[in-house]
Amino acid sequence: MKRSWTTLSQLTNGTYVEQDFERAAWRLVTEQVLYATDHRSRVAYHLVEEFLDDFTAALAPLGIRLERNAAHRYIIALPRHGEGTPVRLDETLFLLVLRQRYDEAIRQGRVEEHGEVVVELPDLQEAWPALTGRPMPDIGTLRMLAATLRRWGCCRLVEGEGDALQPFHLMVRPAIVDIVGEQWLQRLDQHSLDDEDDGDDSGSDTGNADGSTVAAAEDDDAAA
């Protein structure tokens, strides 16, 4: 590390203390993405942005590199090694489907503020079986999956206004492009082929995420 947290805190004239730097570094490691537009991560984002070189140097010995996306205002921590955290098959498929929908929206110019893309439930219901060869999970399961992907900085769930047909929609976040690489998208076809070959619901070996903290699990029961 170029400079200690104590030294950096002194440079802020009391605006930040040493613990603020420690918490920001820990959040990068555990949450992976800090968005400037998120209320709960705004302070940490600006702190890391201001001292980006120092945070980069601090996390480098852990095998973690930092990238800042100036256009969409987020900072992401990407490990140089691909082991990551195991991910269940349903989580893997959800990531892949949302990445595909994000790319399609980008091509069509349907991008919201801050680089987010809206995915409505009818669209998801059509895309999921078409892309994976599997039925879309029920609403309760989707809520749980969305909560997991929110922690990874990939999407956020927006509640509807009393609409029983569409109780919520999803906002896919721009960091999904960094987390779910192109090689992940190729696995959608493999999942469909696996279903056709053996017809069971067990997971297949989906490998590791391309530079993210999320690695795909070998079966549905693996720990998240």
CSV table of C-alpha atoms in Angstrom, one decimal:
chain,number,residue,atom,x,y,z
A,1,MET,CA,0.0,0.0,0.0
A,2,LYS,CA,1.4,3.4,-0.9
A,3,ARG,CA,0.0,5.2,2.1
A,4,SER,CA,-1.6,4.0,5.3
A,5,TRP,CA,-5.3,4.7,6.1
A,6,THR,CA,-4.1,6.9,9.0
A,7,THR,CA,-2.0,9.0,6.6
A,8,LEU,CA,-4.9,9.3,4.1
A,9,SER,CA,-7.4,10.3,6.8
A,10,GLN,CA,-5.1,13.1,7.8
A,11,LEU,CA,-5.2,14.4,4.2
A,12,THR,CA,-9.0,14.8,4.4
A,13,ASN,CA,-8.8,17.3,7.3
A,14,GLY,CA,-11.1,15.3,9.5
A,15,THR,CA,-13.7,14.5,6.9
A,16,TYR,CA,-12.9,10.8,7.0
A,17,VAL,CA,-11.3,8.7,9.8
A,18,GLU,CA,-9.2,5.6,9.4
A,19,GLN,CA,-12.2,3.4,10.0
A,20,ASP,CA,-14.0,4.9,7.0
A,21,PHE,CA,-11.1,3.7,4.7
A,22,GLU,CA,-11.2,0.3,6.3
A,23,ARG,CA,-15.0,0.0,5.8
A,24,ALA,CA,-14.8,1.2,2.2
A,25,ALA,CA,-12.1,-1.4,1.4
A,26,TRP,CA,-14.1,-4.2,3.1
A,27,ARG,CA,-17.2,-3.2,1.1
A,28,LEU,CA,-15.3,-3.5,-2.1
A,29,VAL,CA,-14.1,-7.0,-1.2
A,30,THR,CA,-17.5,-8.2,0.0
A,31,GLU,CA,-20.0,-6.4,-2.2
A,32,GLN,CA,-17.8,-6.1,-5.4
A,33,VAL,CA,-19.6,-3.0,-6.8
A,34,LEU,CA,-20.0,0.5,-5.4
A,35,TYR,CA,-22.4,2.7,-7.2
A,36,ALA,CA,-22.3,6.5,-6.8
A,37,THR,CA,-26.1,6.7,-7.3
A,38,ASP,CA,-26.9,4.3,-4.4
A,39,HIS,CA,-27.6,6.0,-1.1
A,40,ARG,CA,-26.0,3.3,1.0
A,41,SER,CA,-22.8,3.2,-1.0
A,42,ARG,CA,-22.4,6.8,-2.1
A,43,VAL,CA,-20.0,7.8,0.6
A,44,ALA,CA,-17.8,4.8,0.1
A,45,TYR,CA,-17.8,5.3,-3.6
A,46,HIS,CA,-16.6,8.9,-3.4
A,47,LEU,CA,-13.9,8.0,-0.9
A,48,VAL,CA,-12.6,5.2,-3.1
A,49,GLU,CA,-12.8,7.4,-6.2
A,50,GLU,CA,-10.8,10.2,-4.5
A,51,PHE,CA,-8.1,7.8,-3.3
A,52,LEU,CA,-8.4,5.2,-6.1
A,53,ASP,CA,-4.6,4.5,-6.5
A,54,ASP,CA,-4.3,3.9,-2.7
A,55,PHE,CA,-7.2,1.5,-2.6
A,56,THR,CA,-5.8,-0.2,-5.7
A,57,ALA,CA,-2.5,-0.7,-4.0
A,58,ALA,CA,-4.1,-1.9,-0.8
A,59,LEU,CA,-6.2,-4.6,-2.5
A,60,ALA,CA,-3.5,-5.7,-5.1
A,61,PRO,CA,-1.8,-8.1,-2.6
A,62,LEU,CA,-5.2,-9.9,-2.3
A,63,GLY,CA,-5.3,-10.5,-6.0
A,64,ILE,CA,-8.0,-7.9,-6.5
A,65,ARG,CA,-7.9,-5.2,-9.2
A,66,LEU,CA,-10.2,-2.2,-9.2
A,67,GLU,CA,-11.9,-0.6,-12.3
A,68,ARG,CA,-13.8,2.6,-12.3
A,69,ASN,CA,-16.6,3.1,-14.9
A,70,ALA,CA,-16.8,6.9,-15.2
A,71,ALA,CA,-19.8,6.8,-17.6
A,72,HIS,CA,-22.1,4.9,-15.2
A,73,ARG,CA,-20.2,6.0,-12.0
A,74,TYR,CA,-19.4,2.7,-10.3
A,75,ILE,CA,-16.2,1.1,-9.1
A,76,ILE,CA,-15.9,-2.7,-9.2
A,77,ALA,CA,-13.5,-5.1,-7.5
A,78,LEU,CA,-12.4,-8.0,-9.8
A,79,PRO,CA,-10.2,-10.8,-8.5
A,80,ARG,CA,-7.4,-11.9,-10.8
A,81,HIS,CA,-8.2,-15.5,-10.0
A,82,GLY,CA,-11.4,-17.2,-11.0
A,83,GLU,CA,-12.3,-19.4,-8.0
A,84,GLY,CA,-14.8,-17.0,-6.5
A,85,THR,CA,-17.9,-17.8,-4.5
A,86,PRO,CA,-19.9,-20.9,-5.6
A,87,VAL,CA,-23.2,-20.1,-7.4
A,88,ARG,CA,-26.2,-22.4,-7.7
A,89,LEU,CA,-27.5,-23.3,-11.2
A,90,ASP,CA,-30.6,-21.2,-10.9
A,91,GLU,CA,-28.5,-18.2,-9.9
A,92,THR,CA,-26.2,-18.8,-12.8
A,93,LEU,CA,-29.1,-19.0,-15.3
A,94,PHE,CA,-30.6,-15.8,-13.8
A,95,LEU,CA,-27.3,-14.0,-14.4
A,96,LEU,CA,-27.1,-15.3,-17.9
A,97,VAL,CA,-30.6,-14.4,-18.9
A,98,LEU,CA,-30.4,-10.9,-17.4
A,99,ARG,CA,-27.1,-10.3,-19.2
A,100,GLN,CA,-28.7,-11.3,-22.5
A,101,ARG,CA,-31.6,-9.0,-21.9
A,102,TYR,CA,-29.2,-6.2,-21.0
A,103,ASP,CA,-27.3,-6.6,-24.2
A,104,GLU,CA,-30.5,-6.7,-26.2
A,105,ALA,CA,-31.8,-3.5,-24.6
A,106,ILE,CA,-28.4,-1.8,-25.3
A,107,ARG,CA,-28.6,-2.8,-29.0
A,108,GLN,CA,-32.1,-1.3,-29.1
A,109,GLY,CA,-31.2,1.9,-27.2
A,110,ARG,CA,-33.6,1.1,-24.3
A,111,VAL,CA,-31.2,2.3,-21.6
A,112,GLU,CA,-32.4,4.2,-18.5
A,113,GLU,CA,-30.5,6.7,-16.5
A,114,HIS,CA,-27.2,5.5,-15.0
A,115,GLY,CA,-26.9,2.8,-17.6
A,116,GLU,CA,-29.7,0.6,-16.2
A,117,VAL,CA,-32.1,-1.6,-18.2
A,118,VAL,CA,-35.7,-2.4,-17.3
A,119,VAL,CA,-36.7,-6.1,-17.6
A,120,GLU,CA,-40.4,-6.6,-17.1
A,121,LEU,CA,-41.8,-9.9,-15.9
A,122,PRO,CA,-43.6,-10.8,-19.2
A,123,ASP,CA,-40.3,-10.3,-21.0
A,124,LEU,CA,-38.5,-12.5,-18.5
A,125,GLN,CA,-41.2,-15.1,-18.7
A,126,GLU,CA,-40.7,-15.3,-22.4
A,127,ALA,CA,-36.9,-15.1,-22.4
A,128,TRP,CA,-36.1,-17.6,-19.6
A,129,PRO,CA,-37.4,-20.8,-21.3
A,130,ALA,CA,-36.3,-19.6,-24.8
A,131,LEU,CA,-32.7,-19.1,-23.6
A,132,THR,CA,-32.3,-21.9,-21.1
A,133,GLY,CA,-34.8,-24.6,-22.1
A,134,ARG,CA,-36.2,-24.5,-18.5
A,135,PRO,CA,-39.4,-22.9,-17.1
A,136,MET,CA,-39.0,-19.6,-15.3
A,137,PRO,CA,-39.0,-19.9,-11.5
A,138,ASP,CA,-42.1,-18.8,-9.5
A,139,ILE,CA,-42.4,-15.2,-8.2
A,140,GLY,CA,-41.2,-16.0,-4.7
A,141,THR,CA,-38.0,-17.7,-6.1
A,142,LEU,CA,-37.4,-14.8,-8.4
A,143,ARG,CA,-37.5,-12.4,-5.5
A,144,MET,CA,-34.9,-14.4,-3.7
A,145,LEU,CA,-32.7,-14.7,-6.8
A,146,ALA,CA,-33.0,-10.9,-7.3
A,147,ALA,CA,-31.9,-10.3,-3.7
A,148,THR,CA,-28.8,-12.3,-4.3
A,149,LEU,CA,-28.0,-10.6,-7.5
A,150,ARG,CA,-28.5,-7.2,-5.9
A,151,ARG,CA,-25.7,-8.1,-3.4
A,152,TRP,CA,-23.5,-8.7,-6.4
A,153,GLY,CA,-24.3,-5.4,-8.0
A,154,CYS,CA,-26.1,-6.9,-11.0
A,155,CYS,CA,-29.7,-5.9,-10.6
A,156,ARG,CA,-32.3,-4.3,-8.3
A,157,LEU,CA,-36.0,-5.1,-7.8
A,158,VAL,CA,-38.6,-2.3,-8.1
A,159,GLU,CA,-41.9,-3.1,-6.5
A,160,GLY,CA,-45.1,-2.5,-8.6
A,161,GLU,CA,-48.0,-0.4,-7.7
A,162,GLY,CA,-50.6,-3.0,-6.7
A,163,ASP,CA,-50.5,-4.8,-10.0
A,164,ALA,CA,-51.1,-8.4,-9.3
A,165,LEU,CA,-50.1,-9.4,-12.9
A,166,GLN,CA,-46.7,-7.7,-12.5
A,167,PRO,CA,-45.9,-7.2,-8.8
A,168,PHE,CA,-42.4,-6.0,-9.6
A,169,HIS,CA,-39.9,-5.4,-12.4
A,170,LEU,CA,-36.1,-5.6,-12.5
A,171,MET,CA,-33.5,-3.0,-13.2
A,172,VAL,CA,-30.4,-4.7,-14.6
A,173,ARG,CA,-27.3,-2.7,-13.6
A,174,PRO,CA,-24.4,-1.9,-15.9
A,175,ALA,CA,-21.8,-3.8,-13.8
A,176,ILE,CA,-23.3,-7.0,-15.0
A,177,VAL,CA,-21.2,-6.6,-18.1
A,178,ASP,CA,-18.0,-6.8,-16.0
A,179,ILE,CA,-19.3,-9.6,-13.8
A,180,VAL,CA,-20.9,-11.9,-16.5
A,181,GLY,CA,-18.4,-12.1,-19.4
A,182,GLU,CA,-19.1,-13.3,-22.9
A,183,GLN,CA,-18.0,-16.9,-22.1
A,184,TRP,CA,-20.9,-17.1,-19.6
A,185,LEU,CA,-23.4,-16.3,-22.4
A,186,GLN,CA,-22.2,-19.3,-24.4
A,187,ARG,CA,-23.2,-21.5,-21.5
A,188,LEU,CA,-26.9,-20.8,-22.1
A,189,ASP,CA,-26.7,-23.0,-25.2
A,190,GLN,CA,-24.9,-25.7,-23.2
A,191,HIS,CA,-27.6,-25.8,-20.6
A,192,SER,CA,-30.2,-26.3,-23.2
A,193,LEU,CA,-28.2,-29.1,-24.8
A,194,ASP,CA,-27.7,-30.8,-21.4
A,195,ASP,CA,-31.5,-30.8,-20.9
A,196,GLU,CA,-32.1,-32.3,-24.3
A,197,ASP,CA,-29.4,-35.0,-23.7
A,198,ASP,CA,-30.3,-36.2,-20.2
A,199,GLY,CA,-33.6,-34.5,-19.3
A,200,ASP,CA,-32.7,-34.1,-15.6
A,201,ASP,CA,-32.5,-30.9,-13.5
A,202,SER,CA,-29.1,-31.4,-12.0
A,203,GLY,CA,-26.6,-28.6,-12.6
A,204,SER,CA,-23.7,-28.9,-15.0
A,205,ASP,CA,-20.2,-27.6,-14.5
A,206,THR,CA,-20.5,-24.0,-15.6
A,207,GLY,CA,-17.0,-23.0,-14.7
A,208,ASN,CA,-15.8,-19.7,-13.2
A,209,ALA,CA,-17.0,-16.2,-13.8
A,210,ASP,CA,-14.7,-14.1,-15.9
A,211,GLY,CA,-12.8,-12.1,-13.4
A,212,SER,CA,-15.7,-11.7,-10.9
A,213,THR,CA,-16.2,-12.9,-7.4
A,214,VAL,CA,-19.0,-15.2,-8.5
A,215,ALA,CA,-18.1,-18.7,-9.8
A,216,ALA,CA,-20.7,-21.1,-11.1
A,217,ALA,CA,-21.5,-24.2,-9.0
A,218,GLU,CA,-21.5,-27.7,-10.2
A,219,ASP,CA,-25.0,-28.6,-8.9
A,220,ASP,CA,-28.2,-27.0,-7.6
A,221,ASP,CA,-27.3,-27.6,-4.0
A,222,ALA,CA,-24.0,-25.9,-3.8
A,223,ALA,CA,-23.5,-23.1,-1.3
A,224,ALA,CA,-24.1,-19.6,-2.6
